[in-house]
Amino acid sequence: MLVARQCLFVRALGGLVDFPFDLLINALVAGLLLGAFYAAVTIGVSISFGMLDIVNIAHPGFIILGSYIAYIVNTKLGIDPIVASIVVAPAFYALGALVYQVYYASFERYGQDSLRGLAFFFGLLFVTEVTLILVFGVDYRYVQAAYIGPSLQLGVVDLPLRMLVPCLVALALVGALQLFLSRSFLGRAIMAVAQDQLALQLMAASPTRIKRIAFALSIATTAIAGALLIVIQPVEPSIGREYIGRVFAICVLGGLGSLTGTLIGALLLGIVESVTSTFYGPSWAPAVAFGFLLITLAVRPAGLFGR
Amino acid sequence: MRTLPFFLVCLAVAAAVFVLARLVGNDYVFFAGYVVLQYIVLATAWNILGGYTGYVNFGSAAFFALGAYTSVFLHKFYPLPIPVLIVVGAIISGIVGLGMGYLTLRLRGAFFAIATLALAVVLQTLVTNWSYVGGARGAYVIRPNEIEPIGPYIQYLFLLMLALAVIALTVARGIERSWLGLGFAAIRDDELAAEASGVPTLRLKLVATAISGALMGVAGAPFPYYIGYLQPTSAFALDYAVNSIAMPMIGGTTSWIGPLIGAILLGTLQQVATVTISSSVNLLIVGLLIVDCVIIAPNGILGLIQGKRTAREIVTDPAVFALLFVVNVIPIYFLHQEALAARPLEIIFWAVLVFLALARGRIIGLSWLWALPVGGAAISVVPGPFWLWLLSALTLAICLGCGLLMRPPAPATRSGTP
Amino acid sequence: MTALLEVDNVSKRFGGFVALDGIALSVTAGERVGLIGPNGSGKSTLVNCICGTLTNEMGSVRFEGVTMNGLSAHERTRRGLARSFQLPRPFASLSVAENMRVPLLYTVNARPGAHLSASAIEARCAELLTLVGLAEKAKQLPRDLTQVEMRKLELARALAAEPKLLIADESMAGLSNTEVADIVALLIRLNERGITIIMIEHIMRAVMSFSQRLVVLVSGKKIADGAPDAVIRDPEVERAYLGQ
């Protein structure tokens, strides 16, 4: 009955002011769901850029790779994409460790200028994207799962399950990482290496090994984020580019090195994008993220929660 | 040699190139040559900010497209001769570069790089939604077929681009040899120490961004006339961002010659490849060359010529060897599936594989390791039934396996530095 | 006489950590000041705040009576405040001689009225390199220098800016006894030519032979400031160095 009264209220309000309140509420809720997903996408970069100071521009490339792997497993074996991604995550972890090892051996060890490291990841991003185009073509791919299609109705609010489930998984992922970083020994070592590498070395822990674990972890998250992506929307290889800006915008907005900041930044971005998209059209959505980024960089580069 | 004589020599070379091109008798030379010259300007422009000053710009397409769309805007408003458009494009791009620099250059280099990406996307969204310049549907630019006294219009555009290339190279070389170039180098090497030595780092960085942006805009100004129909997706194409980074890096970032070499080599390669293979494989090749170059020859071709060591000892780390090896096999596989005319392009990557095997072999004591990829190359490049490729794949697998399974002898004397 | 450099109640925090707590220091023109303190006491942070590399949250720095707050590091260098870095920061892609050209072109030439011609700059480079004993390495890159030579380059580069006040941050670490004596003699010579010098060092022999006045920093606070002999015998200073 409370729900019914809500509906009446909102519709009455909408009638009074001639403003589409129910549209707004739906946009806000969709924004929250989207924002949680964005948090899952960004959490890896929070670790690699926020804590390890590695500008992994290829992160979205790994996410798309994750999407396609979820797609293959789903179409060939019929397994749920999200479950598949959790199974595949260790493989991505190994890949991340390999990539970090190469990055370290080629660039970090000699203290090279970051130009080359950036170019390395840029090249990797391209190679991944184009290889996927060559293997799968530019058609959109999508997965089948029980929760893609139906949606919940809560009064005026429409909750599509294909957004709700990824939202919940994303929140679980972020929560798990936060717990790991703050409670476990390895996790705290990672946060330590972010703050003071020399001190960590003096305590007889190898910073390189810690950083490798952290980076591998960040790539492992892309497996799951990729599966979430292909559940939410059909995927084709060049979609990754839209996420480059979003990911770094959220990181910067939330403050480097703060997972909570990333979550809040992601939710904010999701809401603003959703509202803009609903009222002004989806073609403006990419500009929102980047506009956010530019403004944050200009006004408060430390972000909302940054050090 | 001083700047003025250099400028005159460049003009002479440019004139010679133009005359030679006309002698060929096929207008296609001008179409392809225009693109290569355009890349010379873009690569040189990028290098002023990226190579000299150390600030990476991922959004070259933004400035290029700014120049192009300024032309479109003015064309709809009041048609002006192209040289005027070039100047206006330069001014607008320069101002935008200055503005963007002012917003972001006080932060670390990584933030600047991300911000340039952001700018490119914001600009593209703005342009796509702006119907006056055509928006998503694109804009047609009518241009004449011929122009007196040169002849076909494309030759006029080619000549313009030649002039722009000469200007860009002269500007870059002039900066490199001046006190400004010294300041840029100081900023690149150690910004904090530069500031403490009296270098006004923010001001110089803004100058670099403005000049770089202006030159990129200049490269874009004639583009609508070249292509005839301008869409945001073609003006903001990723090729520009990737190539303007790849060309200076592969050629060598410390001098004006590097971007020139990189642009000529890579540009010609891509023009040839576009005819024989698809454009996706094109991008794949460039992306891979960036990865290869950045790890193996960090100072580019120029560095190799100057005798700086390639990082032969980089493959001491098995992970590096493995990643580079696998990553270079990918394009060979895809190129192999394309037309027969694409086979020669495979040779680039086979050469890299041979180099990797040579270096790794020397480290682990298997000096004959390089013979495997050489054999594989011979089998692969020669036209034959597809199963033959499996044989060359086998040699590659063996090479990779040996390279990884054998360990190098007792650890090197160099200790790990913290 | 008005002080050349006046540090007035300068404080600097990094998050929750207080690096400098209300430092007050006054240096008159022509003085030789030694600044000592245990590792982590804030000496380099103080130098960074004075020279503009870091911004102090509270307090002010005045040079020649003009407040430096808000001025960037390069502007302070141009006004005559130069420093060498504790960990040498050479321009790695430039030769030793070119490393010297940077401050000559951007500081000396940027001052109103000055204009050194190209040959004068060359001569000045050579002169400075000979002063620190790096003349034969003029065309080499910093990575080919030994640690000791890099420290000398660091000092020479600071001198190239023709400062009125030079802050030498641990320029003698790792040097042999004779080399230390050489650098101290060089600094005293420069001081006689009119350059005020603040020396930050751990090598007590050098500090004692050089300083006319000794300042001690412990945990971000100034605990002593006076004649070297008196300061050394101060019980608080003894405690700081011998530990609690």
mmCIF file of N, CA and C in Angstrom, chain B residues 113-172:
data_model
loop_
_atom_site.group_PDB
_atom_site.id
_atom_site.type_symbol
_atom_site.label_atom_id
_atom_site.label_comp_id
_atom_site.label_asym_id
_atom_site.label_seq_id
_atom_site.Cartn_x
_atom_site.Cartn_y
_atom_site.Cartn_z
ATOM 1 N N ALA B 113 48.218 13.326 -19.812
ATOM 2 C CA ALA B 113 47.921 12.383 -20.891
ATOM 3 C C ALA B 113 46.448 12.001 -20.876
ATOM 4 N N ILE B 114 45.924 11.719 -19.693
ATOM 5 C CA ILE B 114 44.515 11.336 -19.586
ATOM 6 C C ILE B 114 43.630 12.502 -19.997
ATOM 7 N N ALA B 115 44.006 13.700 -19.577
ATOM 8 C CA ALA B 115 43.197 14.861 -19.923
ATOM 9 C C ALA B 115 43.145 15.072 -21.434
ATOM 10 N N THR B 116 44.236 14.772 -22.134
ATOM 11 C CA THR B 116 44.199 14.950 -23.587
ATOM 12 C C THR B 116 43.205 13.988 -24.223
ATOM 13 N N LEU B 117 43.122 12.779 -23.686
ATOM 14 C CA LEU B 117 42.121 11.824 -24.157
ATOM 15 C C LEU B 117 40.730 12.382 -23.918
ATOM 16 N N ALA B 118 40.565 12.916 -22.708
ATOM 17 C CA ALA B 118 39.273 13.482 -22.347
ATOM 18 C C ALA B 118 38.883 14.574 -23.326
ATOM 19 N N LEU B 119 39.817 15.438 -23.617
ATOM 20 C CA LEU B 119 39.533 16.536 -24.528
ATOM 21 C C LEU B 119 39.077 16.029 -25.884
ATOM 22 N N ALA B 120 39.763 14.983 -26.378
ATOM 23 C CA ALA B 120 39.410 14.454 -27.693
ATOM 24 C C ALA B 120 37.963 13.981 -27.717
ATOM 25 N N VAL B 121 37.565 13.273 -26.653
ATOM 26 C CA VAL B 121 36.205 12.740 -26.637
ATOM 27 C C VAL B 121 35.168 13.852 -26.488
ATOM 28 N N VAL B 122 35.461 14.812 -25.602
ATOM 29 C CA VAL B 122 34.520 15.919 -25.416
ATOM 30 C C VAL B 122 34.322 16.663 -26.728
ATOM 31 N N LEU B 123 35.438 16.945 -27.385
ATOM 32 C CA LEU B 123 35.366 17.660 -28.651
ATOM 33 C C LEU B 123 34.569 16.871 -29.678
ATOM 34 N N GLN B 124 34.825 15.569 -29.729
ATOM 35 C CA GLN B 124 34.112 14.756 -30.710
ATOM 36 C C GLN B 124 32.620 14.770 -30.433
ATOM 37 N N THR B 125 32.260 14.671 -29.147
ATOM 38 C CA THR B 125 30.838 14.714 -28.813
ATOM 39 C C THR B 125 30.233 16.048 -29.205
ATOM 40 N N LEU B 126 30.931 17.142 -28.933
ATOM 41 C CA LEU B 126 30.420 18.461 -29.283
ATOM 42 C C LEU B 126 30.194 18.570 -30.781
ATOM 43 N N VAL B 127 31.199 18.140 -31.538
ATOM 44 C CA VAL B 127 31.104 18.256 -32.994
ATOM 45 C C VAL B 127 29.994 17.363 -33.540
ATOM 46 N N THR B 128 29.875 16.139 -32.981
ATOM 47 C CA THR B 128 28.836 15.227 -33.468
ATOM 48 C C THR B 128 27.455 15.798 -33.238
ATOM 49 N N ASN B 129 27.313 16.631 -32.199
ATOM 50 C CA ASN B 129 26.003 17.187 -31.909
ATOM 51 C C ASN B 129 25.771 18.562 -32.510
ATOM 52 N N TRP B 130 26.701 19.050 -33.298
ATOM 53 C CA TRP B 130 26.607 20.394 -33.846
ATOM 54 C C TRP B 130 26.224 20.299 -35.319
ATOM 55 N N SER B 131 24.968 20.597 -35.608
ATOM 56 C CA SER B 131 24.491 20.329 -36.964
ATOM 57 C C SER B 131 25.013 21.334 -37.988
ATOM 58 N N TYR B 132 25.462 22.495 -37.547
ATOM 59 C CA TYR B 132 25.949 23.486 -38.514
ATOM 60 C C TYR B 132 27.121 22.950 -39.320
ATOM 61 N N VAL B 133 27.979 22.176 -38.628
ATOM 62 C CA VAL B 133 29.106 21.606 -39.367
ATOM 63 C C VAL B 133 28.813 20.183 -39.807
ATOM 64 N N GLY B 134 27.530 19.842 -39.825
ATOM 65 C CA GLY B 134 27.172 18.543 -40.357
ATOM 66 C C GLY B 134 26.839 17.512 -39.306
ATOM 67 N N GLY B 135 27.390 17.681 -38.101
ATOM 68 C CA GLY B 135 27.094 16.721 -37.046
ATOM 69 C C GLY B 135 27.470 15.309 -37.439
ATOM 70 N N ALA B 136 26.653 14.365 -36.995
ATOM 71 C CA ALA B 136 26.975 12.966 -37.244
ATOM 72 C C ALA B 136 26.836 12.617 -38.721
ATOM 73 N N ARG B 137 25.978 13.371 -39.430
ATOM 74 C CA ARG B 137 25.764 13.051 -40.836
ATOM 75 C C ARG B 137 26.966 13.418 -41.689
ATOM 76 N N GLY B 138 27.753 14.351 -41.219
ATOM 77 C CA GLY B 138 28.932 14.741 -41.979
ATOM 78 C C GLY B 138 28.684 15.975 -42.823
ATOM 79 N N ALA B 139 29.751 16.510 -43.353
ATOM 80 C CA ALA B 139 29.637 17.722 -44.155
ATOM 81 C C ALA B 139 30.333 17.521 -45.488
ATOM 82 N N TYR B 140 29.692 17.982 -46.517
ATOM 83 C CA TYR B 140 30.330 17.922 -47.836
ATOM 84 C C TYR B 140 31.108 19.200 -48.079
ATOM 85 N N VAL B 141 32.284 19.061 -48.645
ATOM 86 C CA VAL B 141 33.048 20.238 -49.022
ATOM 87 C C VAL B 141 33.315 20.132 -50.516
ATOM 88 N N ILE B 142 32.679 21.038 -51.236
ATOM 89 C CA ILE B 142 32.859 20.994 -52.699
ATOM 90 C C ILE B 142 34.171 21.659 -53.023
ATOM 91 N N ARG B 143 34.980 20.985 -53.807
ATOM 92 C CA ARG B 143 36.214 21.633 -54.214
ATOM 93 C C ARG B 143 36.359 21.505 -55.723
ATOM 94 N N PRO B 144 37.066 22.434 -56.283
ATOM 95 C CA PRO B 144 37.223 22.396 -57.744
ATOM 96 C C PRO B 144 38.052 21.196 -58.197
ATOM 97 N N ASN B 145 37.913 20.810 -59.450
ATOM 98 C CA ASN B 145 38.686 19.684 -59.956
ATOM 99 C C ASN B 145 40.094 20.076 -60.333
ATOM 100 N N GLU B 146 40.178 21.297 -60.814
ATOM 101 C CA GLU B 146 41.496 21.750 -61.248
ATOM 102 C C GLU B 146 41.744 23.132 -60.699
ATOM 103 N N ILE B 147 43.021 23.470 -60.640
ATOM 104 C CA ILE B 147 43.355 24.826 -60.194
ATOM 105 C C ILE B 147 44.561 25.298 -60.987
ATOM 106 N N GLU B 148 44.458 26.523 -61.511
ATOM 107 C CA GLU B 148 45.579 27.070 -62.273
ATOM 108 C C GLU B 148 46.686 27.497 -61.332
ATOM 109 N N PRO B 149 47.961 27.515 -61.658
ATOM 110 C CA PRO B 149 48.516 26.916 -62.876
ATOM 111 C C PRO B 149 49.014 25.477 -62.692
ATOM 112 N N ILE B 150 48.650 24.863 -61.562
ATOM 113 C CA ILE B 150 49.274 23.579 -61.246
ATOM 114 C C ILE B 150 48.620 22.407 -61.988
ATOM 115 N N GLY B 151 47.307 22.454 -62.030
ATOM 116 C CA GLY B 151 46.658 21.322 -62.687
ATOM 117 C C GLY B 151 45.636 20.690 -61.763
ATOM 118 N N PRO B 152 45.683 19.368 -61.606
ATOM 119 C CA PRO B 152 44.711 18.692 -60.753
ATOM 120 C C PRO B 152 44.753 19.233 -59.326
ATOM 121 N N TYR B 153 43.570 19.324 -58.686
ATOM 122 C CA TYR B 153 43.471 19.944 -57.371
ATOM 123 C C TYR B 153 44.331 19.221 -56.337
ATOM 124 N N ILE B 154 44.404 17.895 -56.486
ATOM 125 C CA ILE B 154 45.150 17.130 -55.494
ATOM 126 C C ILE B 154 46.625 17.543 -55.481
ATOM 127 N N GLN B 155 47.119 17.963 -56.636
ATOM 128 C CA GLN B 155 48.517 18.387 -56.670
ATOM 129 C C GLN B 155 48.701 19.681 -55.880
ATOM 130 N N TYR B 156 47.689 20.521 -55.935
ATOM 131 C CA TYR B 156 47.739 21.760 -55.159
ATOM 132 C C TYR B 156 47.782 21.453 -53.670
ATOM 133 N N LEU B 157 46.920 20.494 -53.251
ATOM 134 C CA LEU B 157 46.900 20.102 -51.842
ATOM 135 C C LEU B 157 48.243 19.497 -51.434
ATOM 136 N N PHE B 158 48.783 18.667 -52.328
ATOM 137 C CA PHE B 158 50.074 18.036 -52.060
ATOM 138 C C PHE B 158 51.144 19.100 -51.847
ATOM 139 N N LEU B 159 51.114 20.104 -52.711
ATOM 140 C CA LEU B 159 52.099 21.174 -52.616
ATOM 141 C C LEU B 159 51.966 21.924 -51.292
ATOM 142 N N LEU B 160 50.713 22.196 -50.905
ATOM 143 C CA LEU B 160 50.455 22.869 -49.637
ATOM 144 C C LEU B 160 51.034 22.066 -48.480
ATOM 145 N N MET B 161 50.753 20.772 -48.513
ATOM 146 C CA MET B 161 51.206 19.921 -47.423
ATOM 147 C C MET B 161 52.735 19.850 -47.407
ATOM 148 N N LEU B 162 53.347 19.872 -48.562
ATOM 149 C CA LEU B 162 54.812 19.918 -48.630
ATOM 150 C C LEU B 162 55.314 21.152 -47.890
ATOM 151 N N ALA B 163 54.681 22.292 -48.211
ATOM 152 C CA ALA B 163 55.103 23.536 -47.563
ATOM 153 C C ALA B 163 54.941 23.440 -46.060
ATOM 154 N N LEU B 164 53.792 22.862 -45.616
ATOM 155 C CA LEU B 164 53.556 22.734 -44.177
ATOM 156 C C LEU B 164 54.587 21.830 -43.526
ATOM 157 N N ALA B 165 54.964 20.753 -44.237
ATOM 158 C CA ALA B 165 55.973 19.844 -43.680
ATOM 159 C C ALA B 165 57.293 20.577 -43.511
ATOM 160 N N VAL B 166 57.658 21.364 -44.503
ATOM 161 C CA VAL B 166 58.904 22.129 -44.415
ATOM 162 C C VAL B 166 58.859 23.070 -43.222
ATOM 163 N N ILE B 167 57.716 23.767 -43.060
ATOM 164 C CA ILE B 167 57.581 24.692 -41.931
ATOM 165 C C ILE B 167 57.694 23.947 -40.606
ATOM 166 N N ALA B 168 56.977 22.824 -40.518
ATOM 167 C CA ALA B 168 56.987 22.064 -39.260
ATOM 168 C C ALA B 168 58.399 21.621 -38.910
ATOM 169 N N LEU B 169 59.105 21.064 -39.891
ATOM 170 C CA LEU B 169 60.456 20.585 -39.619
ATOM 171 C C LEU B 169 61.376 21.729 -39.227
ATOM 172 N N THR B 170 61.234 22.876 -39.906
ATOM 173 C CA THR B 170 62.082 24.020 -39.571
ATOM 174 C C THR B 170 61.816 24.503 -38.165
ATOM 175 N N VAL B 171 60.527 24.578 -37.815
ATOM 176 C CA VAL B 171 60.169 25.021 -36.462
ATOM 177 C C VAL B 171 60.759 24.066 -35.425
ATOM 178 N N ALA B 172 60.565 22.761 -35.660
ATOM 179 C CA ALA B 172 61.053 21.771 -34.695
ATOM 180 C C ALA B 172 62.564 21.864 -34.542
#
